[in-house]
Each structure stands twice: as C-alpha cells, then as structure tokens.
Amino acid sequence: MKPDSSFQDIATRLAHVHERMTVAAHRAARHPADIMLVAVSKTHSPDHVRAAVAAGTYTFGENRVQEAAPKIAALHDLPRRPRWHMIGHLQRNKARLAVELFDLIQSVDSLRLAETLNQHAHELGRRVPILLQINVSGEASKEGFVLPGGIANHAAYAQLLSEIEQIAALPQLEVRGLMTIPPLTDDPEESRPYFRLLRELRADLARRLPQTRWNDLSMGMSDDFEVAISEEATIIRVGRAIFGER
Ligand SMILES: *Cc1c(COP(=O)(O)O)cnc(C)c1O
C-alpha cells in the first residue's frame, strides 16, 4: 500500500471511530464530548501520527518509553504539540524520562512505582497526572493492582485501599482515576463485567477518598469501546481501529 493511501485510511477510520463514539454516547445518554479518545500509536511511525493530527486528533498513547521518546522528538515541529499518554508497564529505571515525556501516566501499577515517579517529579519541579491501573480479572499475565473478588473481598480491598491512600498522599502526583485492560475476547460483551467492576471501584474510592479527583475511567479499546462507554468510560484507548492492524 502506498503511504498516501494508508494515511487517507487513517482519516477515514478516525471519522468512523468518532461516529461509533457518538452513537455509543447517545445510547448511554451521555455527551460525546465527555469521552476522550486516545489514539494508540505504538508500533506506528511519526508520519502516522502526523496523519492522525491532520485528521484532527491530538492525544496519543504509547506503551514503551524507549519507542515513545524518539517519536515525540521527531514530532517537535508540529504547530500544536500533541498530548502523550503512557499506557504500558513502566519500569522504574524509565520513570524519570516518563515524567519528562508524558502528560498522563495511565499505567501506575504499584506503590513503589508511584513513589519513584513522585521523587522524579519533585526533582524536575513537576506535578504528574496519573491513573492507577487495576488488574480487574486477576490474570497473572496482566499488570496492575489486583482486586480478587472485587470490593466485596474485604481483606484484599483493605490492602488495596491502604496502598491507594499512600499514593493519593504523594505531593507531586495527581491521581485522576483508574485504568484497566480486561482479558482478550472475541465478544465485547464479555468485557462488561470488568468495566463494571472498575466503575464500582471508582464510585467507592470517590466516597472514601473524596479529596482525590476520581474523574477518569480509562477503559475500552478498538473492539469493545462502545461497551466501555455504556459503563461510563471517560477515556478510551483505540489503536487498530484508527491505524489498522499492527
Ligand atoms: C495496544 C493497546 C491499546 C489499543 O488496543 P487496540 O486493540 O489496538 O485498540 C489500548 N490499551 C493498551 C494498554 C494497549 O497496550
């Protein structure tokens, strides 16, 4: 495929994603403007990002710091700087660079990582917005804070709450909500219980820790974002439906 046609495809696919978002939002009696689209540009070139910017989207997700750094640098000449979200597991030795590069770190998955980010943010004189990644399914292969049995499992929940309280108290971090990745499935409806669990967890955290902003629920990808929107997602992370198969 010639580059020109694939870049045209990005504009077409992006328009289709916006259409799907609008339909899903209206079906859930929500405003489309209350849902942020993060275009997941991992594995794709800076020129793909340029094509998406030309088509009117400005927020991008990357899952590896070492891939994101040169990509972000290559795009410094854009008239309007895109926003970059970190959505992949972050090693603590990459935390400093992540603080420098990203506008939101969605994948904070341990107290130790949060403390490391807080330290770097302090040294860099920055305040870093974060989401806490929750492993809602408990799958061993997934990153994130685990919550086996949901908030009804009091012992496990008490442990999680104590860690979240410590993170919320870190002065250089600004907790904005939760993120999750449900198990892979062919049927988007199978993601619903996991999205619902994240929504319930957020509601409970908002009651218990009202001084923290629990605004954001980052959930839903190319195949299941409509379901996520119906379960109150405020951020969806969409790769393949915009950029094509990786
Ligand atoms: C790759 C990725 C996405 C996007 O997935 P698609 O299926 O391409 O839409 C979303 N979230 C995370 C954390 C990812 O790593």
PDB file of C-alpha atoms and ligand atoms in Angstrom:
ATOM      1  CA  MET A   1       0.000   0.000   0.000  1.00  0.00           C
ATOM      2  CA  LYS A   2       1.342   3.446  -0.861  1.00  0.00           C
ATOM      3  CA  PRO A   3       1.880   5.760   2.094  1.00  0.00           C
ATOM      4  CA  ASP A   4      -0.645   8.255   0.728  1.00  0.00           C
ATOM      5  CA  SER A   5      -3.490   5.764   0.660  1.00  0.00           C
ATOM      6  CA  SER A   6      -2.718   4.430   4.123  1.00  0.00           C
ATOM      7  CA  PHE A   7      -2.707   7.981   5.517  1.00  0.00           C
ATOM      8  CA  GLN A   8      -6.052   8.601   3.823  1.00  0.00           C
ATOM      9  CA  ASP A   9      -7.261   5.444   5.544  1.00  0.00           C
ATOM     10  CA  ILE A  10      -6.310   6.932   8.925  1.00  0.00           C
ATOM     11  CA  ALA A  11      -8.614   9.907   8.347  1.00  0.00           C
ATOM     12  CA  THR A  12     -11.439   7.625   7.219  1.00  0.00           C
ATOM     13  CA  ARG A  13     -11.019   5.226  10.121  1.00  0.00           C
ATOM     14  CA  LEU A  14     -10.758   8.066  12.604  1.00  0.00           C
ATOM     15  CA  ALA A  15     -14.036   9.508  11.336  1.00  0.00           C
ATOM     16  CA  HIS A  16     -15.630   6.092  11.749  1.00  0.00           C
ATOM     17  CA  VAL A  17     -14.344   5.795  15.335  1.00  0.00           C
ATOM     18  CA  HIS A  18     -15.822   9.224  16.134  1.00  0.00           C
ATOM     19  CA  GLU A  19     -19.117   8.082  14.674  1.00  0.00           C
ATOM     20  CA  ARG A  20     -19.099   4.928  16.803  1.00  0.00           C
ATOM     21  CA  MET A  21     -18.280   7.036  19.883  1.00  0.00           C
ATOM     22  CA  THR A  22     -21.157   9.404  19.196  1.00  0.00           C
ATOM     23  CA  VAL A  23     -23.662   6.581  18.721  1.00  0.00           C
ATOM     24  CA  ALA A  24     -22.469   4.815  21.884  1.00  0.00           C
ATOM     25  CA  ALA A  25     -22.568   8.028  23.923  1.00  0.00           C
ATOM     26  CA  HIS A  26     -26.092   8.894  22.822  1.00  0.00           C
ATOM     27  CA  ARG A  27     -27.259   5.366  23.508  1.00  0.00           C
ATOM     28  CA  ALA A  28     -25.915   5.773  27.057  1.00  0.00           C
ATOM     29  CA  ALA A  29     -27.477   9.254  27.397  1.00  0.00           C
ATOM     30  CA  ARG A  30     -24.022  10.820  27.593  1.00  0.00           C
ATOM     31  CA  HIS A  31     -22.315  13.689  25.779  1.00  0.00           C
ATOM     32  CA  PRO A  32     -19.709  12.539  23.226  1.00  0.00           C
ATOM     33  CA  ALA A  33     -17.531  15.469  24.356  1.00  0.00           C
ATOM     34  CA  ASP A  34     -17.207  13.853  27.797  1.00  0.00           C
ATOM     35  CA  ILE A  35     -15.292  10.940  26.314  1.00  0.00           C
ATOM     36  CA  MET A  36     -11.650  11.397  25.379  1.00  0.00           C
ATOM     37  CA  LEU A  37     -10.182   9.405  22.528  1.00  0.00           C
ATOM     38  CA  VAL A  38      -6.565   8.344  22.940  1.00  0.00           C
ATOM     39  CA  ALA A  39      -5.156   7.212  19.592  1.00  0.00           C
ATOM     40  CA  VAL A  40      -2.759   4.389  20.403  1.00  0.00           C
ATOM     41  CA  SER A  41       0.208   4.946  18.096  1.00  0.00           C
ATOM     42  CA  LYS A  42       2.511   2.210  19.427  1.00  0.00           C
ATOM     43  CA  THR A  43       4.461   0.467  16.627  1.00  0.00           C
ATOM     44  CA  HIS A  44       3.416   3.228  14.191  1.00  0.00           C
ATOM     45  CA  SER A  45       5.706   5.867  12.707  1.00  0.00           C
ATOM     46  CA  PRO A  46       5.759   9.612  13.400  1.00  0.00           C
ATOM     47  CA  ASP A  47       4.204  10.070   9.940  1.00  0.00           C
ATOM     48  CA  HIS A  48       1.202   8.009  11.019  1.00  0.00           C
ATOM     49  CA  VAL A  49       0.846  10.324  14.000  1.00  0.00           C
ATOM     50  CA  ARG A  50       1.095  13.314  11.655  1.00  0.00           C
ATOM     51  CA  ALA A  51      -1.717  11.876   9.550  1.00  0.00           C
ATOM     52  CA  ALA A  52      -3.891  11.469  12.646  1.00  0.00           C
ATOM     53  CA  VAL A  53      -3.083  15.024  13.744  1.00  0.00           C
ATOM     54  CA  ALA A  54      -4.001  16.291  10.282  1.00  0.00           C
ATOM     55  CA  ALA A  55      -7.301  14.454  10.678  1.00  0.00           C
ATOM     56  CA  GLY A  56      -7.926  16.319  13.933  1.00  0.00           C
ATOM     57  CA  THR A  57      -6.810  14.143  16.844  1.00  0.00           C
ATOM     58  CA  TYR A  58      -4.191  15.287  19.352  1.00  0.00           C
ATOM     59  CA  THR A  59      -3.903  12.722  22.120  1.00  0.00           C
ATOM     60  CA  PHE A  60      -1.754   9.654  21.611  1.00  0.00           C
ATOM     61  CA  GLY A  61      -0.954   6.580  23.659  1.00  0.00           C
ATOM     62  CA  GLU A  62       2.368   4.763  23.762  1.00  0.00           C
ATOM     63  CA  ASN A  63       3.289   1.688  25.752  1.00  0.00           C
ATOM     64  CA  ARG A  64       7.090   1.833  25.711  1.00  0.00           C
ATOM     65  CA  VAL A  65       9.197   4.799  26.813  1.00  0.00           C
ATOM     66  CA  GLN A  66      12.082   3.861  24.504  1.00  0.00           C
ATOM     67  CA  GLU A  67       9.748   3.851  21.499  1.00  0.00           C
ATOM     68  CA  ALA A  68       7.901   6.997  22.516  1.00  0.00           C
ATOM     69  CA  ALA A  69      10.970   9.184  23.170  1.00  0.00           C
ATOM     70  CA  PRO A  70      12.294   9.360  19.570  1.00  0.00           C
ATOM     71  CA  LYS A  71       8.741   9.535  18.185  1.00  0.00           C
ATOM     72  CA  ILE A  72       7.864  12.507  20.356  1.00  0.00           C
ATOM     73  CA  ALA A  73      11.174  14.164  19.452  1.00  0.00           C
ATOM     74  CA  ALA A  74      10.524  13.630  15.730  1.00  0.00           C
ATOM     75  CA  LEU A  75       7.234  15.485  16.048  1.00  0.00           C
ATOM     76  CA  HIS A  76       8.528  18.588  17.818  1.00  0.00           C
ATOM     77  CA  ASP A  77       7.836  20.743  14.747  1.00  0.00           C
ATOM     78  CA  LEU A  78       4.060  20.248  14.817  1.00  0.00           C
ATOM     79  CA  PRO A  79       2.320  23.608  15.214  1.00  0.00           C
ATOM     80  CA  ARG A  80       0.340  22.280  18.139  1.00  0.00           C
ATOM     81  CA  ARG A  81       2.001  19.856  20.496  1.00  0.00           C
ATOM     82  CA  PRO A  82       0.116  16.553  20.822  1.00  0.00           C
ATOM     83  CA  ARG A  83      -0.642  15.157  24.269  1.00  0.00           C
ATOM     84  CA  TRP A  84       1.063  11.884  25.109  1.00  0.00           C
ATOM     85  CA  HIS A  85      -0.243   9.220  27.464  1.00  0.00           C
ATOM     86  CA  MET A  86       1.818   6.356  28.807  1.00  0.00           C
ATOM     87  CA  ILE A  87      -0.370   3.230  28.720  1.00  0.00           C
ATOM     88  CA  GLY A  88       2.149   0.386  29.132  1.00  0.00           C
ATOM     89  CA  HIS A  89       4.031  -1.105  32.045  1.00  0.00           C
ATOM     90  CA  LEU A  90       6.627   1.380  33.242  1.00  0.00           C
ATOM     91  CA  GLN A  91       9.936   0.157  34.614  1.00  0.00           C
ATOM     92  CA  ARG A  92      11.234   2.262  37.445  1.00  0.00           C
ATOM     93  CA  ASN A  93      14.508   2.978  35.621  1.00  0.00           C
ATOM     94  CA  LYS A  94      12.439   4.673  32.883  1.00  0.00           C
ATOM     95  CA  ALA A  95      10.330   6.657  35.321  1.00  0.00           C
ATOM     96  CA  ARG A  96      12.320   9.878  35.059  1.00  0.00           C
ATOM     97  CA  LEU A  97      12.084  10.002  31.271  1.00  0.00           C
ATOM     98  CA  ALA A  98       8.386   9.142  31.517  1.00  0.00           C
ATOM     99  CA  VAL A  99       7.830  12.139  33.797  1.00  0.00           C
ATOM    100  CA  GLU A 100       9.561  14.334  31.227  1.00  0.00           C
ATOM    101  CA  LEU A 101       7.665  12.965  28.231  1.00  0.00           C
ATOM    102  CA  PHE A 102       4.100  12.202  29.227  1.00  0.00           C
ATOM    103  CA  ASP A 103       1.086  14.340  30.036  1.00  0.00           C
ATOM    104  CA  LEU A 104      -0.692  11.474  31.777  1.00  0.00           C
ATOM    105  CA  ILE A 105       0.719   8.195  33.029  1.00  0.00           C
ATOM    106  CA  GLN A 106      -2.214   5.780  32.875  1.00  0.00           C
ATOM    107  CA  SER A 107      -0.314   2.694  33.938  1.00  0.00           C
ATOM    108  CA  VAL A 108       0.799   3.258  37.527  1.00  0.00           C
ATOM    109  CA  ASP A 109       0.642  -0.285  38.865  1.00  0.00           C
ATOM    110  CA  SER A 110       2.488  -0.292  42.182  1.00  0.00           C
ATOM    111  CA  LEU A 111       3.157   1.874  45.213  1.00  0.00           C
ATOM    112  CA  ARG A 112       6.903   1.661  44.554  1.00  0.00           C
ATOM    113  CA  LEU A 113       6.490   2.982  41.012  1.00  0.00           C
ATOM    114  CA  ALA A 114       4.305   5.805  42.318  1.00  0.00           C
ATOM    115  CA  GLU A 115       6.952   6.721  44.893  1.00  0.00           C
ATOM    116  CA  THR A 116       9.672   6.713  42.231  1.00  0.00           C
ATOM    117  CA  LEU A 117       7.582   8.924  39.935  1.00  0.00           C
ATOM    118  CA  ASN A 118       6.890  11.254  42.843  1.00  0.00           C
ATOM    119  CA  GLN A 119      10.618  11.579  43.528  1.00  0.00           C
ATOM    120  CA  HIS A 120      11.488  12.369  39.903  1.00  0.00           C
ATOM    121  CA  ALA A 121       8.586  14.774  39.596  1.00  0.00           C
ATOM    122  CA  HIS A 122       9.876  16.559  42.695  1.00  0.00           C
ATOM    123  CA  GLU A 123      13.393  16.837  41.236  1.00  0.00           C
ATOM    124  CA  LEU A 124      12.015  18.075  37.908  1.00  0.00           C
ATOM    125  CA  GLY A 125       9.672  20.534  39.581  1.00  0.00           C
ATOM    126  CA  ARG A 126       6.623  18.938  38.022  1.00  0.00           C
ATOM    127  CA  ARG A 127       3.266  17.629  39.108  1.00  0.00           C
ATOM    128  CA  VAL A 128       2.359  14.450  37.251  1.00  0.00           C
ATOM    129  CA  PRO A 129      -1.212  13.373  36.491  1.00  0.00           C
ATOM    130  CA  ILE A 130      -1.657   9.618  36.836  1.00  0.00           C
ATOM    131  CA  LEU A 131      -4.221   6.862  36.668  1.00  0.00           C
ATOM    132  CA  LEU A 132      -3.992   3.693  38.713  1.00  0.00           C
ATOM    133  CA  GLN A 133      -4.026   0.553  36.602  1.00  0.00           C
ATOM    134  CA  ILE A 134      -6.269  -2.114  38.062  1.00  0.00           C
ATOM    135  CA  ASN A 135      -5.983  -5.768  37.081  1.00  0.00           C
ATOM    136  CA  VAL A 136      -9.705  -6.451  37.289  1.00  0.00           C
ATOM    137  CA  SER A 137      -9.512 -10.042  36.063  1.00  0.00           C
ATOM    138  CA  GLY A 138      -6.640 -11.082  38.326  1.00  0.00           C
ATOM    139  CA  GLU A 139      -4.876 -12.722  35.346  1.00  0.00           C
ATOM    140  CA  ALA A 140      -1.250 -13.364  36.231  1.00  0.00           C
ATOM    141  CA  SER A 141      -0.132 -12.048  32.836  1.00  0.00           C
ATOM    142  CA  LYS A 142      -1.620  -8.594  33.473  1.00  0.00           C
ATOM    143  CA  GLU A 143      -0.029  -5.639  35.224  1.00  0.00           C
ATOM    144  CA  GLY A 144      -1.922  -3.621  37.754  1.00  0.00           C
ATOM    145  CA  PHE A 145      -3.197  -3.603  41.295  1.00  0.00           C
ATOM    146  CA  VAL A 146      -5.184  -6.781  41.855  1.00  0.00           C
ATOM    147  CA  LEU A 147      -8.585  -6.859  43.439  1.00  0.00           C
ATOM    148  CA  PRO A 148      -9.619 -10.504  43.597  1.00  0.00           C
ATOM    149  CA  GLY A 149     -13.335 -10.826  44.188  1.00  0.00           C
ATOM    150  CA  GLY A 150     -13.961  -7.108  43.723  1.00  0.00           C
ATOM    151  CA  ILE A 151     -14.666  -4.669  46.517  1.00  0.00           C
ATOM    152  CA  ALA A 152     -16.734  -7.338  48.295  1.00  0.00           C
ATOM    153  CA  ASN A 153     -13.498  -9.139  49.245  1.00  0.00           C
ATOM    154  CA  HIS A 154     -12.850  -7.030  52.330  1.00  0.00           C
ATOM    155  CA  ALA A 155      -9.364  -8.227  53.229  1.00  0.00           C
ATOM    156  CA  ALA A 156      -7.976  -7.769  49.716  1.00  0.00           C
ATOM    157  CA  TYR A 157      -9.755  -4.463  49.339  1.00  0.00           C
ATOM    158  CA  ALA A 158      -8.388  -3.132  52.632  1.00  0.00           C
ATOM    159  CA  GLN A 159      -4.871  -3.881  51.399  1.00  0.00           C
ATOM    160  CA  LEU A 160      -5.513  -2.118  48.092  1.00  0.00           C
ATOM    161  CA  LEU A 161      -7.099   0.859  49.841  1.00  0.00           C
ATOM    162  CA  SER A 162      -4.102   1.320  52.067  1.00  0.00           C
ATOM    163  CA  GLU A 163      -1.780   1.443  49.036  1.00  0.00           C
ATOM    164  CA  ILE A 164      -4.061   3.807  47.158  1.00  0.00           C
ATOM    165  CA  GLU A 165      -4.244   6.141  50.152  1.00  0.00           C
ATOM    166  CA  GLN A 166      -0.456   6.287  50.259  1.00  0.00           C
ATOM    167  CA  ILE A 167      -0.309   7.100  46.547  1.00  0.00           C
ATOM    168  CA  ALA A 168      -3.007   9.742  46.839  1.00  0.00           C
ATOM    169  CA  ALA A 169      -0.923  11.421  49.542  1.00  0.00           C
ATOM    170  CA  LEU A 170       2.197  11.770  47.329  1.00  0.00           C
ATOM    171  CA  PRO A 171       2.516  15.521  46.776  1.00  0.00           C
ATOM    172  CA  GLN A 172       3.894  15.554  43.214  1.00  0.00           C
ATOM    173  CA  LEU A 173       1.357  13.100  41.801  1.00  0.00           C
ATOM    174  CA  GLU A 174      -2.187  13.971  40.868  1.00  0.00           C
ATOM    175  CA  VAL A 175      -4.400  10.894  40.886  1.00  0.00           C
ATOM    176  CA  ARG A 176      -7.200  11.336  38.356  1.00  0.00           C
ATOM    177  CA  GLY A 177      -8.793   7.918  38.200  1.00  0.00           C
ATOM    178  CA  LEU A 178      -8.449   4.331  37.112  1.00  0.00           C
ATOM    179  CA  MET A 179      -7.426   2.350  34.042  1.00  0.00           C
ATOM    180  CA  THR A 180      -7.930  -1.280  33.128  1.00  0.00           C
ATOM    181  CA  ILE A 181      -7.355  -3.853  30.393  1.00  0.00           C
ATOM    182  CA  PRO A 182      -9.839  -6.748  30.514  1.00  0.00           C
ATOM    183  CA  PRO A 183      -8.983 -10.244  29.240  1.00  0.00           C
ATOM    184  CA  LEU A 184      -8.789 -10.716  25.473  1.00  0.00           C
ATOM    185  CA  THR A 185     -12.052 -11.923  23.982  1.00  0.00           C
ATOM    186  CA  ASP A 186     -13.945 -12.036  20.687  1.00  0.00           C
ATOM    187  CA  ASP A 187     -17.165 -10.888  22.309  1.00  0.00           C
ATOM    188  CA  PRO A 188     -17.148  -7.262  23.526  1.00  0.00           C
ATOM    189  CA  GLU A 189     -19.978  -8.025  25.964  1.00  0.00           C
ATOM    190  CA  GLU A 190     -17.580 -10.287  27.861  1.00  0.00           C
ATOM    191  CA  SER A 191     -15.641  -7.166  28.844  1.00  0.00           C
ATOM    192  CA  ARG A 192     -18.670  -5.609  30.524  1.00  0.00           C
ATOM    193  CA  PRO A 193     -18.328  -7.208  33.983  1.00  0.00           C
ATOM    194  CA  TYR A 194     -14.731  -5.964  34.168  1.00  0.00           C
ATOM    195  CA  PHE A 195     -15.675  -2.442  33.094  1.00  0.00           C
ATOM    196  CA  ARG A 196     -18.482  -2.502  35.650  1.00  0.00           C
ATOM    197  CA  LEU A 197     -16.086  -3.573  38.365  1.00  0.00           C
ATOM    198  CA  LEU A 198     -13.819  -0.627  37.564  1.00  0.00           C
ATOM    199  CA  ARG A 199     -16.798   1.729  37.636  1.00  0.00           C
ATOM    200  CA  GLU A 200     -17.888   0.383  41.041  1.00  0.00           C
ATOM    201  CA  LEU A 201     -14.366   0.673  42.381  1.00  0.00           C
ATOM    202  CA  ARG A 202     -14.164   4.290  41.279  1.00  0.00           C
ATOM    203  CA  ALA A 203     -17.510   5.091  42.913  1.00  0.00           C
ATOM    204  CA  ASP A 204     -16.358   3.531  46.170  1.00  0.00           C
ATOM    205  CA  LEU A 205     -12.977   5.320  46.095  1.00  0.00           C
ATOM    206  CA  ALA A 206     -14.730   8.620  45.426  1.00  0.00           C
ATOM    207  CA  ARG A 207     -16.764   8.067  48.606  1.00  0.00           C
ATOM    208  CA  ARG A 208     -13.800   7.014  50.736  1.00  0.00           C
ATOM    209  CA  LEU A 209     -11.181   9.450  49.423  1.00  0.00           C
ATOM    210  CA  PRO A 210     -13.213  12.496  48.396  1.00  0.00           C
ATOM    211  CA  GLN A 211     -10.199  14.832  48.383  1.00  0.00           C
ATOM    212  CA  THR A 212      -8.836  12.971  45.336  1.00  0.00           C
ATOM    213  CA  ARG A 213     -10.270  13.527  41.851  1.00  0.00           C
ATOM    214  CA  TRP A 214     -11.654  10.194  40.737  1.00  0.00           C
ATOM    215  CA  ASN A 215     -12.880  11.609  37.451  1.00  0.00           C
ATOM    216  CA  ASP A 216     -11.412   9.294  34.902  1.00  0.00           C
ATOM    217  CA  LEU A 217     -12.151   5.742  33.884  1.00  0.00           C
ATOM    218  CA  SER A 218      -9.817   4.657  31.092  1.00  0.00           C
ATOM    219  CA  MET A 219     -11.287   1.506  29.558  1.00  0.00           C
ATOM    220  CA  GLY A 220     -12.300   0.219  26.149  1.00  0.00           C
ATOM    221  CA  MET A 221     -10.187  -0.487  23.056  1.00  0.00           C
ATOM    222  CA  SER A 222     -10.892  -0.976  19.329  1.00  0.00           C
ATOM    223  CA  ASP A 223     -13.376  -3.826  19.719  1.00  0.00           C
ATOM    224  CA  ASP A 224     -15.160  -3.035  22.955  1.00  0.00           C
ATOM    225  CA  PHE A 225     -15.172   0.733  23.491  1.00  0.00           C
ATOM    226  CA  GLU A 226     -18.945   1.012  22.982  1.00  0.00           C
ATOM    227  CA  VAL A 227     -19.454  -1.312  25.945  1.00  0.00           C
ATOM    228  CA  ALA A 228     -16.945   0.717  27.955  1.00  0.00           C
ATOM    229  CA  ILE A 229     -18.780   3.952  27.117  1.00  0.00           C
ATOM    230  CA  SER A 230     -22.032   2.429  28.347  1.00  0.00           C
ATOM    231  CA  GLU A 231     -20.211   1.644  31.637  1.00  0.00           C
ATOM    232  CA  GLU A 232     -19.083   5.291  31.991  1.00  0.00           C
ATOM    233  CA  ALA A 233     -15.615   5.260  30.410  1.00  0.00           C
ATOM    234  CA  THR A 234     -14.240   8.809  30.161  1.00  0.00           C
ATOM    235  CA  ILE A 235     -11.113   7.768  28.221  1.00  0.00           C
ATOM    236  CA  ILE A 236     -10.967   5.109  25.513  1.00  0.00           C
ATOM    237  CA  ARG A 237      -7.689   3.854  24.043  1.00  0.00           C
ATOM    238  CA  VAL A 238      -8.005   2.919  20.391  1.00  0.00           C
ATOM    239  CA  GLY A 239      -5.186   1.613  18.190  1.00  0.00           C
ATOM    240  CA  ARG A 240      -6.171  -0.801  15.398  1.00  0.00           C
ATOM    241  CA  ALA A 241      -9.477   0.875  14.569  1.00  0.00           C
ATOM    242  CA  ILE A 242      -7.533   4.062  13.733  1.00  0.00           C
ATOM    243  CA  PHE A 243      -4.139   2.946  12.449  1.00  0.00           C
ATOM    244  CA  GLY A 244      -5.014  -0.516  11.120  1.00  0.00           C
ATOM    245  CA  GLU A 245      -3.611  -3.863  12.218  1.00  0.00           C
ATOM    246  CA  ARG A 246      -0.201  -3.790  13.834  1.00  0.00           C
TER     247      ARG A 246
HETATM  248  C1  LIG B   1      -2.385  -1.525  22.360  1.00  0.00           C
HETATM  249  C2  LIG B   1      -3.198  -1.011  23.482  1.00  0.00           C
HETATM  250  C3  LIG B   1      -4.472  -0.449  23.264  1.00  0.00           C
HETATM  251  C4  LIG B   1      -5.107  -0.352  21.896  1.00  0.00           C
HETATM  252  O1  LIG B   1      -5.560  -1.605  21.506  1.00  0.00           O
HETATM  253  P1  LIG B   1      -6.317  -1.786  20.082  1.00  0.00           P
HETATM  254  O2  LIG B   1      -6.859  -3.148  20.200  1.00  0.00           O
HETATM  255  O3  LIG B   1      -5.276  -1.616  19.037  1.00  0.00           O
HETATM  256  O4  LIG B   1      -7.356  -0.739  20.019  1.00  0.00           O
HETATM  257  C5  LIG B   1      -5.156   0.033  24.355  1.00  0.00           C
HETATM  258  N1  LIG B   1      -4.655  -0.019  25.603  1.00  0.00           N
HETATM  259  C6  LIG B   1      -3.440  -0.540  25.853  1.00  0.00           C
HETATM  260  C7  LIG B   1      -2.940  -0.555  27.241  1.00  0.00           C
HETATM  261  C8  LIG B   1      -2.681  -1.067  24.808  1.00  0.00           C
HETATM  262  O5  LIG B   1      -1.478  -1.592  25.084  1.00  0.00           O
END
